[in-house]
């Protein structure tokens, strides 16, 4: 056998061994996940029955911290601060597992639930009620599936603690509060996340989704979720008697003009190639039929991918509000107030295309080629993008975890009747195989990024 033939032969043997190695690694992981599933399902049901609102994630974060500590992670609690509310406690948790030299990978879960009264009728449905910040009595529910995320996160933390011989580097498990209020990720960054703890090379997260079957994952390279900005608009008029409009300046009519006028921002001022949404989600004004009120209050949400599009929309809202008030003859002292919130705002999510492409291959290997599907971007928002810093300095990747019974999804596609979605009182992810797929996909992703 010549040198060339020998080296070819050796290459072939190496290839066989590495394929066999990858296969046995995969079956090791499958076995470990199978063993863990019963306990993960019961953790999930316990979390589901005990949801906590944004900024109040006390027991949920304590559970996460306790579990990570028991697995050997070095845990820091109460990471985060809310500069506008110095009296608020942050329930952010960071668990670090150092395992030699190698990349630093962050995995993120959210901790919070929503003020939604659960209507699923499931045996483990939440019956929790509490007072919200405005003092209203509200039901509380994990209607966004953050309980699925926490459970997958804890399952992944356990797998990676047990499979330490297969990876090297620094693994950081990050549990963030207040995602639904979109100020939790910022709170953790404002508390020096990347200076107090190692700066990441990659940050990963998953989110359950009603449009993909349980057992599958979906991924979107590049822009995947929109930026979100809440805007408060106060249209001020001059109140008076409903029978004498000539003596008043009616802010209700002004609000009607404003709402119709702003529909042209997206349809007439914005490039059709730049996705954008302007929604008026609430309007309040007046008390009785025969009183013209002094003012009307509106709450809007703006969604875009590009920052310049967001800036254009904010400027157009201001211009239209002022222009309509001037046209209506409202005095300058009663000019409209248009205020974009700085705390209720988050940039768009840009999934690093190279990272997304690399991990899509990993998912196909771990779950089967048909179980990792590319899906289009959406206009919903997440504050996860903050962990990538401005201008996408750190590659981040959030992928979708299918959570719906495949037969139900097929039926919904056939009939066109939508299934309950995220934030619905009827949102009910199938715990298994959703959790199995969550743990398997996330663990495989980390093993690939940190392989020896
Ligand atoms: Zn949500
Ligand atoms: Zn969510």
Short mmCIF file of C-alpha atoms and ligand atoms in Angstrom, two decimals:
data_model
loop_
_atom_site.label_atom_id
_atom_site.label_comp_id
_atom_site.label_asym_id
_atom_site.label_seq_id
_atom_site.Cartn_x
_atom_site.Cartn_y
_atom_site.Cartn_z
CA UNK A 1 0.00 0.00 0.00
CA UNK A 2 1.51 3.36 -1.05
CA UNK A 3 1.65 6.47 1.15
CA UNK A 4 -1.25 8.03 -0.67
CA UNK A 5 -3.43 4.94 -0.39
CA UNK A 6 -2.51 4.61 3.28
CA UNK A 7 -3.38 8.20 4.08
CA UNK A 8 -6.68 7.88 2.14
CA UNK A 9 -7.44 4.75 4.07
CA UNK A 10 -6.62 6.44 7.38
CA UNK A 11 -8.78 9.43 6.45
CA UNK A 12 -11.62 7.03 5.67
CA UNK A 13 -11.23 5.23 9.00
CA UNK A 14 -11.14 8.58 10.86
CA UNK A 15 -14.28 9.64 9.05
CA UNK A 16 -16.04 6.39 9.99
CA UNK A 17 -14.94 6.76 13.59
CA UNK A 18 -16.12 10.36 13.80
CA UNK A 19 -19.50 9.49 12.26
CA UNK A 20 -19.78 6.56 14.66
CA UNK A 21 -18.70 8.91 17.47
CA UNK A 22 -21.32 11.49 16.54
CA UNK A 23 -23.96 8.73 16.36
CA UNK A 24 -23.07 7.28 19.74
CA UNK A 25 -22.95 10.83 21.22
CA UNK A 26 -26.44 11.37 19.85
CA UNK A 27 -27.77 8.10 21.24
CA UNK A 28 -26.14 8.94 24.62
CA UNK A 29 -27.99 12.23 24.62
CA UNK A 30 -31.28 10.64 23.51
CA UNK A 31 -31.00 8.15 26.37
CA UNK A 32 -30.17 10.84 28.94
CA UNK A 33 -33.09 13.00 27.80
CA UNK A 34 -35.48 10.01 27.87
CA UNK A 35 -34.45 9.28 31.44
CA UNK A 36 -35.06 12.90 32.44
CA UNK A 37 -38.45 13.42 30.76
CA UNK A 38 -40.79 12.28 33.58
CA UNK A 39 -39.14 14.62 36.07
CA UNK A 40 -39.08 17.49 33.54
CA UNK A 41 -42.80 17.06 32.82
CA UNK A 42 -43.59 17.29 36.53
CA UNK A 43 -41.34 20.38 36.92
CA UNK A 44 -43.20 21.91 33.96
CA UNK A 45 -46.62 21.23 35.45
CA UNK A 46 -45.57 22.66 38.83
CA UNK A 47 -44.24 25.83 37.14
CA UNK A 48 -47.37 26.09 35.01
CA UNK A 49 -49.60 25.99 38.09
CA UNK A 50 -47.58 28.71 39.87
CA UNK A 51 -46.98 31.60 37.44
CA UNK A 52 -45.69 35.01 38.57
CA UNK A 53 -46.11 38.38 36.83
CA UNK A 54 -43.22 40.40 35.37
CA UNK A 55 -41.09 42.02 38.15
CA UNK A 56 -42.51 39.56 40.71
CA UNK A 57 -40.67 36.36 39.70
CA UNK A 58 -39.50 35.63 43.24
CA UNK A 59 -40.36 31.94 43.66
CA UNK A 60 -39.66 31.02 40.03
CA UNK A 61 -36.19 32.54 40.17
CA UNK A 62 -35.46 30.86 43.53
CA UNK A 63 -36.40 27.50 42.01
CA UNK A 64 -34.10 28.07 39.02
CA UNK A 65 -31.23 29.23 41.26
CA UNK A 66 -31.65 26.19 43.55
CA UNK A 67 -31.67 23.70 40.67
CA UNK A 68 -28.60 25.24 39.00
CA UNK A 69 -26.72 25.24 42.31
CA UNK A 70 -27.58 21.57 42.87
CA UNK A 71 -26.11 20.81 39.42
CA UNK A 72 -22.80 22.45 40.36
CA UNK A 73 -23.21 25.86 38.70
CA UNK A 74 -21.88 28.97 40.48
CA UNK A 75 -25.07 30.96 40.93
CA UNK A 76 -25.66 34.68 41.42
CA UNK A 77 -29.18 35.91 42.17
CA UNK A 78 -30.82 39.33 41.87
CA UNK A 79 -28.80 40.32 38.82
CA UNK A 80 -30.42 43.37 37.24
CA UNK A 81 -31.57 46.83 38.14
CA UNK A 82 -34.40 49.05 36.95
CA UNK A 83 -33.02 52.62 36.85
CA UNK A 84 -36.51 54.18 36.63
CA UNK A 85 -37.71 52.16 39.63
CA UNK A 86 -34.86 51.95 42.16
CA UNK A 87 -37.19 50.25 44.67
CA UNK A 88 -37.91 47.27 42.38
CA UNK A 89 -36.04 44.01 43.00
CA UNK A 90 -34.62 42.21 39.96
CA UNK A 91 -35.00 38.44 39.92
CA UNK A 92 -32.35 37.76 37.29
CA UNK A 93 -30.28 34.59 37.87
CA UNK A 94 -26.87 33.77 36.38
CA UNK A 95 -25.36 30.27 36.70
CA UNK A 96 -21.80 29.72 35.48
CA UNK A 97 -20.16 26.36 34.73
CA UNK A 98 -16.46 26.63 33.86
CA UNK A 99 -14.99 23.68 32.00
CA UNK A 100 -11.53 24.57 30.71
CA UNK A 101 -10.53 26.83 27.85
CA UNK A 102 -13.02 27.36 25.07
CA UNK A 103 -15.85 29.59 23.96
CA UNK A 104 -18.31 31.26 26.31
CA UNK A 105 -21.90 30.38 25.49
CA UNK A 106 -24.96 31.91 27.16
CA UNK A 107 -28.35 30.19 27.23
CA UNK A 108 -31.28 32.37 28.17
CA UNK A 109 -34.72 31.67 29.58
CA UNK A 110 -37.42 34.08 30.70
CA UNK A 111 -39.12 33.71 34.08
CA UNK A 112 -42.32 35.76 33.91
CA UNK A 113 -45.97 35.03 33.15
CA UNK A 114 -48.91 37.22 32.02
CA UNK A 115 -52.03 38.78 33.54
CA UNK A 116 -54.32 36.30 31.76
CA UNK A 117 -56.97 34.12 33.38
CA UNK A 118 -56.32 30.55 32.23
CA UNK A 119 -59.25 28.85 30.46
CA UNK A 120 -57.58 25.64 29.25
CA UNK A 121 -59.31 23.40 31.81
CA UNK A 122 -56.09 21.34 32.08
CA UNK A 123 -55.60 19.45 35.36
CA UNK A 124 -52.46 21.53 36.00
CA UNK A 125 -54.06 24.85 34.93
CA UNK A 126 -53.13 27.96 36.91
CA UNK A 127 -55.69 29.23 39.39
CA UNK A 128 -53.40 32.03 40.57
CA UNK A 129 -54.88 35.49 41.02
CA UNK A 130 -53.07 38.62 42.13
CA UNK A 131 -53.18 42.41 42.03
CA UNK A 132 -51.39 44.04 39.11
CA UNK A 133 -49.42 47.29 39.44
CA UNK A 134 -52.62 49.30 38.86
CA UNK A 135 -54.31 47.46 41.75
CA UNK A 136 -56.62 45.43 39.51
CA UNK A 137 -57.46 41.84 40.41
CA UNK A 138 -56.06 39.66 37.61
CA UNK A 139 -55.59 35.98 36.80
CA UNK A 140 -51.99 34.92 36.13
CA UNK A 141 -50.97 32.40 33.47
CA UNK A 142 -47.88 31.18 31.64
CA UNK A 143 -49.71 32.10 28.42
CA UNK A 144 -46.44 32.67 26.53
CA UNK A 145 -44.98 29.28 27.50
CA UNK A 146 -42.06 30.66 29.51
CA UNK A 147 -42.61 27.62 31.77
CA UNK A 148 -41.70 25.43 28.77
CA UNK A 149 -38.56 27.53 28.34
CA UNK A 150 -37.55 27.32 32.03
CA UNK A 151 -38.03 23.55 32.04
CA UNK A 152 -36.06 23.06 28.80
CA UNK A 153 -33.36 25.34 30.25
CA UNK A 154 -33.10 23.28 33.45
CA UNK A 155 -33.08 20.04 31.45
CA UNK A 156 -30.31 21.40 29.23
CA UNK A 157 -28.33 22.60 32.27
CA UNK A 158 -28.50 19.06 33.63
CA UNK A 159 -27.50 17.38 30.35
CA UNK A 160 -24.50 19.68 29.95
CA UNK A 161 -23.40 19.18 33.56
CA UNK A 162 -23.48 15.41 32.97
CA UNK A 163 -21.79 15.58 29.55
CA UNK A 164 -18.86 17.74 30.67
CA UNK A 165 -16.33 15.39 29.04
CA UNK A 166 -17.79 16.28 25.63
CA UNK A 167 -17.34 20.06 25.73
CA UNK A 168 -15.02 22.77 26.96
CA UNK A 169 -15.37 26.44 27.68
CA UNK A 170 -17.67 28.48 29.90
CA UNK A 171 -21.38 27.86 29.95
CA UNK A 172 -23.56 30.63 31.37
CA UNK A 173 -27.19 29.89 32.19
CA UNK A 174 -29.10 33.17 32.21
CA UNK A 175 -32.64 33.43 33.60
CA UNK A 176 -34.10 36.86 32.93
CA UNK A 177 -37.09 38.52 34.57
CA UNK A 178 -39.70 40.78 32.98
CA UNK A 179 -39.50 39.76 29.32
CA UNK A 180 -43.18 40.57 28.85
CA UNK A 181 -42.56 44.09 30.13
CA UNK A 182 -39.51 44.16 27.79
CA UNK A 183 -37.33 45.72 30.49
CA UNK A 184 -35.78 42.57 32.02
CA UNK A 185 -32.91 42.02 29.56
CA UNK A 186 -32.05 45.72 29.76
CA UNK A 187 -32.14 45.52 33.58
CA UNK A 188 -29.53 42.74 33.48
CA UNK A 189 -27.33 44.58 30.97
CA UNK A 190 -27.62 47.78 33.05
CA UNK A 191 -26.33 45.79 36.02
CA UNK A 192 -23.08 45.01 34.16
CA UNK A 193 -23.92 41.48 32.99
CA UNK A 194 -20.94 41.26 30.62
CA UNK A 195 -18.45 42.78 33.04
CA UNK A 196 -19.50 40.87 36.15
CA UNK A 197 -19.65 37.62 34.15
CA UNK A 198 -17.62 36.45 31.13
CA UNK A 199 -18.50 38.16 27.84
CA UNK A 200 -20.24 35.68 25.52
CA UNK A 201 -19.13 34.43 22.12
CA UNK A 202 -22.69 33.26 21.43
CA UNK A 203 -26.09 33.73 23.08
CA UNK A 204 -28.91 31.25 22.43
CA UNK A 205 -32.59 31.07 23.34
CA UNK A 206 -35.68 29.17 22.28
CA UNK A 207 -39.35 30.18 22.26
CA UNK A 208 -42.39 27.95 21.96
CA UNK A 209 -44.64 28.65 19.01
CA UNK A 210 -48.16 27.70 17.85
CA UNK A 211 -47.28 27.45 14.15
CA UNK A 212 -44.82 24.54 14.32
CA UNK A 213 -45.59 20.94 15.32
CA UNK A 214 -44.34 19.59 18.66
CA UNK A 215 -41.24 17.55 17.91
CA UNK A 216 -39.91 20.12 15.43
CA UNK A 217 -37.95 23.36 15.64
CA UNK A 218 -38.13 26.40 13.34
CA UNK A 219 -35.36 28.86 12.56
CA UNK A 220 -35.09 32.23 10.80
CA UNK A 221 -31.65 33.48 9.76
CA UNK A 222 -31.23 37.29 9.81
CA UNK A 223 -34.07 39.56 10.94
CA UNK A 224 -36.53 37.34 12.81
CA UNK A 225 -38.54 39.59 15.15
CA UNK A 226 -39.40 43.27 14.93
CA UNK A 227 -38.47 46.17 17.17
CA UNK A 228 -41.27 47.34 19.42
CA UNK A 229 -41.91 50.83 20.77
CA UNK A 230 -44.88 51.88 22.91
CA UNK A 231 -46.10 55.40 22.27
CA UNK A 232 -48.47 57.43 24.46
CA UNK A 233 -50.44 60.15 22.68
CA UNK A 234 -52.47 62.76 24.55
CA UNK A 235 -54.75 64.81 22.31
CA UNK A 236 -55.87 67.88 24.20
CA UNK A 237 -58.88 69.97 23.29
CA UNK A 238 -61.13 72.37 25.16
CA UNK A 239 -63.97 70.65 27.00
CA UNK A 240 -67.53 71.88 27.11
CA UNK A 241 -71.24 70.99 26.80
CA UNK A 242 -72.11 68.32 24.24
CA UNK A 243 -74.89 70.57 22.92
CA UNK A 244 -72.52 73.47 22.18
CA UNK A 245 -69.55 72.12 20.16
CA UNK A 246 -68.91 75.59 18.72
CA UNK A 247 -67.73 76.69 22.16
CA UNK A 248 -65.34 73.77 22.58
CA UNK A 249 -62.47 72.07 20.75
CA UNK A 250 -63.48 68.42 20.61
CA UNK A 251 -60.56 66.01 21.23
CA UNK A 252 -62.79 63.01 20.39
CA UNK A 253 -63.15 64.19 16.79
CA UNK A 254 -59.46 65.08 16.78
CA UNK A 255 -58.65 61.51 17.90
CA UNK A 256 -60.82 60.09 15.10
CA UNK A 257 -58.96 62.24 12.53
CA UNK A 258 -55.62 61.26 14.01
CA UNK A 259 -56.31 57.51 13.97
CA UNK A 260 -57.34 57.59 10.31
CA UNK A 261 -54.48 59.91 9.32
CA UNK A 262 -51.77 57.69 10.80
CA UNK A 263 -52.95 54.75 8.67
CA UNK A 264 -51.14 56.42 5.77
CA UNK A 265 -47.74 56.32 7.47
CA UNK A 266 -47.24 52.67 6.57
CA UNK A 267 -49.38 52.65 3.41
CA UNK A 268 -48.11 55.91 1.79
CA UNK A 269 -44.86 57.01 3.44
CA UNK A 270 -43.00 53.76 4.00
CA UNK A 271 -41.25 51.55 1.45
CA UNK A 272 -43.21 48.33 0.89
CA UNK A 273 -39.88 46.53 1.25
CA UNK A 274 -39.56 47.65 4.88
CA UNK A 275 -42.03 45.84 7.14
CA UNK A 276 -43.77 48.16 9.62
CA UNK A 277 -46.88 48.17 11.82
CA UNK A 278 -48.66 51.05 13.57
CA UNK A 279 -51.44 49.84 15.90
CA UNK A 280 -53.62 51.89 18.23
CA UNK A 281 -54.25 49.44 21.06
CA UNK A 282 -56.18 51.65 23.44
CA UNK A 283 -58.18 54.87 23.35
CA UNK A 284 -59.75 56.53 26.36
CA UNK A 285 -61.63 59.80 26.54
CA UNK A 286 -64.81 61.18 27.94
CA UNK A 287 -67.27 60.15 30.63
CA UNK A 288 -70.83 60.97 29.44
CA UNK A 289 -72.78 61.53 26.19
CA UNK A 290 -73.31 65.23 26.83
CA UNK A 291 -69.80 66.29 27.82
CA UNK A 292 -67.01 67.17 25.42
CA UNK A 293 -63.91 66.03 27.33
CA UNK A 294 -60.69 67.98 27.77
CA UNK A 295 -58.48 65.26 26.37
CA UNK A 296 -58.24 61.81 24.80
CA UNK A 297 -55.47 59.36 25.61
CA UNK A 298 -54.19 56.78 23.10
CA UNK A 299 -51.64 53.98 23.42
CA UNK A 300 -49.85 52.73 20.30
CA UNK A 301 -47.36 50.07 19.42
CA UNK A 302 -44.87 50.52 16.58
CA UNK A 303 -43.14 47.52 14.98
CA UNK A 304 -40.27 47.72 12.46
CA UNK A 305 -37.03 45.96 11.59
CA UNK A 306 -34.93 48.96 10.68
CA UNK A 307 -34.15 51.74 13.15
CA UNK A 308 -34.54 54.44 10.46
CA UNK A 309 -38.07 53.20 9.74
CA UNK A 310 -38.90 53.38 13.45
CA UNK A 311 -37.54 56.93 13.62
CA UNK A 312 -39.57 57.92 10.56
CA UNK A 313 -42.80 56.58 12.08
CA UNK A 314 -42.22 58.40 15.37
CA UNK A 315 -41.58 61.66 13.50
CA UNK A 316 -44.69 61.15 11.34
CA UNK A 317 -46.88 60.55 14.43
CA UNK A 318 -45.64 63.82 15.92
CA UNK A 319 -46.10 65.71 12.64
CA UNK A 320 -49.64 64.39 12.09
CA UNK A 321 -50.76 65.02 15.67
CA UNK A 322 -49.49 68.62 15.56
CA UNK A 323 -50.86 69.19 12.05
CA UNK A 324 -54.36 67.95 12.89
CA UNK A 325 -54.46 70.01 16.09
CA UNK A 326 -53.45 73.10 14.09
CA UNK A 327 -56.08 72.37 11.41
CA UNK A 328 -58.71 71.99 14.15
CA UNK A 329 -57.77 75.40 15.59
CA UNK A 330 -56.55 74.03 18.89
CA UNK A 331 -54.36 76.63 20.63
CA UNK A 332 -50.62 75.97 20.95
CA UNK A 333 -50.99 75.77 24.73
CA UNK A 334 -53.17 72.68 24.20
CA UNK A 335 -50.93 71.06 21.57
CA UNK A 336 -50.81 67.24 21.48
CA UNK A 337 -48.20 65.35 23.50
CA UNK A 338 -46.60 62.40 21.68
CA UNK A 339 -44.25 60.42 23.90
CA UNK A 340 -42.32 57.31 22.84
CA UNK A 341 -41.52 55.13 25.85
CA UNK A 342 -37.85 54.43 26.45
CA UNK A 343 -38.49 51.54 28.86
CA UNK A 344 -41.29 49.87 26.88
CA UNK A 345 -39.18 49.55 23.76
CA UNK A 346 -36.90 46.92 22.33
CA UNK A 347 -34.76 46.67 19.17
CA UNK A 348 -35.40 44.08 16.47
CA UNK A 349 -33.97 40.57 16.72
CA UNK A 350 -31.26 39.75 14.18
CA UNK A 351 -30.30 36.08 14.21
CA UNK A 352 -26.67 35.84 13.17
CA UNK A 353 -27.01 34.10 9.77
CA UNK A 354 -23.79 32.08 10.10
CA UNK A 355 -24.71 30.85 13.57
CA UNK A 356 -28.29 30.09 12.50
CA UNK A 357 -27.00 28.13 9.48
CA UNK A 358 -24.53 26.16 11.59
CA UNK A 359 -27.12 25.25 14.23
CA UNK A 360 -29.82 24.40 11.67
CA UNK A 361 -27.46 21.62 10.53
CA UNK A 362 -27.01 20.51 14.14
CA UNK A 363 -30.81 20.40 14.66
CA UNK A 364 -31.28 18.34 11.50
CA UNK A 365 -28.71 15.88 12.75
CA UNK A 366 -30.17 15.69 16.26
CA UNK A 367 -33.89 15.67 15.41
CA UNK A 368 -34.00 14.34 11.85
CA UNK A 369 -33.81 16.47 8.68
CA UNK A 370 -37.60 16.91 8.47
CA UNK A 371 -37.79 18.25 12.04
CA UNK A 372 -35.84 21.50 11.59
CA UNK A 373 -37.66 23.89 9.26
CA UNK A 374 -36.88 27.43 8.13
CA UNK A 375 -39.78 29.77 8.96
CA UNK A 376 -40.46 33.40 7.93
CA UNK A 377 -39.83 36.38 10.25
CA UNK A 378 -42.66 37.83 12.37
CA UNK A 379 -43.54 41.31 13.71
CA UNK A 380 -43.74 40.19 17.37
CA UNK A 381 -40.90 41.40 19.61
CA UNK A 382 -38.54 40.09 22.27
CA UNK A 383 -35.93 41.80 24.38
CA UNK A 384 -33.52 38.86 23.84
CA UNK A 385 -31.85 40.91 21.08
CA UNK A 386 -30.32 43.16 23.80
CA UNK A 387 -27.84 40.40 24.63
CA UNK A 388 -26.31 40.89 21.16
CA UNK A 389 -25.42 44.53 22.00
CA UNK A 390 -25.80 47.38 19.48
CA UNK A 391 -25.00 46.65 15.82
CA UNK A 392 -25.11 42.87 16.37
CA UNK A 393 -21.69 42.80 18.07
CA UNK A 394 -22.31 39.39 19.63
CA UNK A 395 -23.91 36.63 17.52
CA UNK A 396 -27.29 35.71 18.99
CA UNK A 397 -29.81 33.12 17.87
CA UNK A 398 -33.38 32.54 19.02
CA UNK A 399 -35.14 29.58 17.46
CA UNK A 400 -38.73 28.39 17.59
CA UNK A 401 -39.79 25.32 19.51
CA UNK A 402 -42.83 23.59 18.02
CA UNK A 403 -45.42 23.02 20.75
CA UNK A 404 -48.68 21.99 19.09
CA UNK A 405 -50.22 18.57 18.43
CA UNK A 406 -49.40 17.84 14.75
CA UNK A 407 -52.96 16.52 14.06
CA UNK A 408 -54.52 19.73 15.43
CA UNK A 409 -52.17 21.89 13.36
CA UNK A 410 -52.96 19.91 10.19
CA UNK A 411 -56.69 20.31 10.91
CA UNK A 412 -56.28 24.06 11.47
CA UNK A 413 -54.34 24.41 8.20
CA UNK A 414 -57.09 22.45 6.38
CA UNK A 415 -60.03 24.38 7.82
CA UNK A 416 -58.37 27.80 8.16
CA UNK A 417 -59.60 28.01 11.78
CA UNK A 418 -56.67 29.35 13.81
CA UNK A 419 -55.47 27.54 16.94
CA UNK A 420 -55.05 29.44 20.22
CA UNK A 421 -51.80 31.39 20.01
CA UNK A 422 -49.30 32.86 22.45
CA UNK A 423 -50.87 35.13 25.11
CA UNK A 424 -54.22 33.35 24.65
CA UNK A 425 -56.05 32.06 27.74
CA UNK A 426 -56.26 28.74 25.83
CA UNK A 427 -52.54 28.38 24.98
CA UNK A 428 -51.65 24.80 25.93
CA UNK A 429 -48.34 23.46 24.59
CA UNK A 430 -48.05 19.65 24.52
CA UNK A 431 -45.51 19.08 27.34
CA UNK A 432 -44.01 16.01 25.70
CA UNK A 433 -42.51 15.90 23.03
CA UNK A 434 -42.09 19.70 23.24
CA UNK A 435 -39.78 19.46 26.28
CA UNK A 436 -37.85 16.53 24.79
CA UNK A 437 -37.24 18.55 21.61
CA UNK A 438 -36.35 21.67 23.60
CA UNK A 439 -33.70 19.91 25.68
CA UNK A 440 -32.33 17.90 22.78
CA UNK A 441 -32.04 20.85 20.38
CA UNK A 442 -30.48 23.21 22.91
CA UNK A 443 -28.04 20.64 24.31
CA UNK A 444 -26.95 19.60 20.80
CA UNK A 445 -26.43 23.26 19.86
CA UNK A 446 -24.15 23.87 22.84
CA UNK A 447 -22.24 20.61 22.34
CA UNK A 448 -21.52 21.71 18.77
CA UNK A 449 -20.44 25.25 19.67
CA UNK A 450 -18.24 24.03 22.56
CA UNK A 451 -17.05 20.68 21.21
CA UNK A 452 -13.62 19.45 22.19
ZN1 LIG B 1 -45.08 36.84 25.45
ZN1 LIG B 2 -42.57 34.91 25.35
#
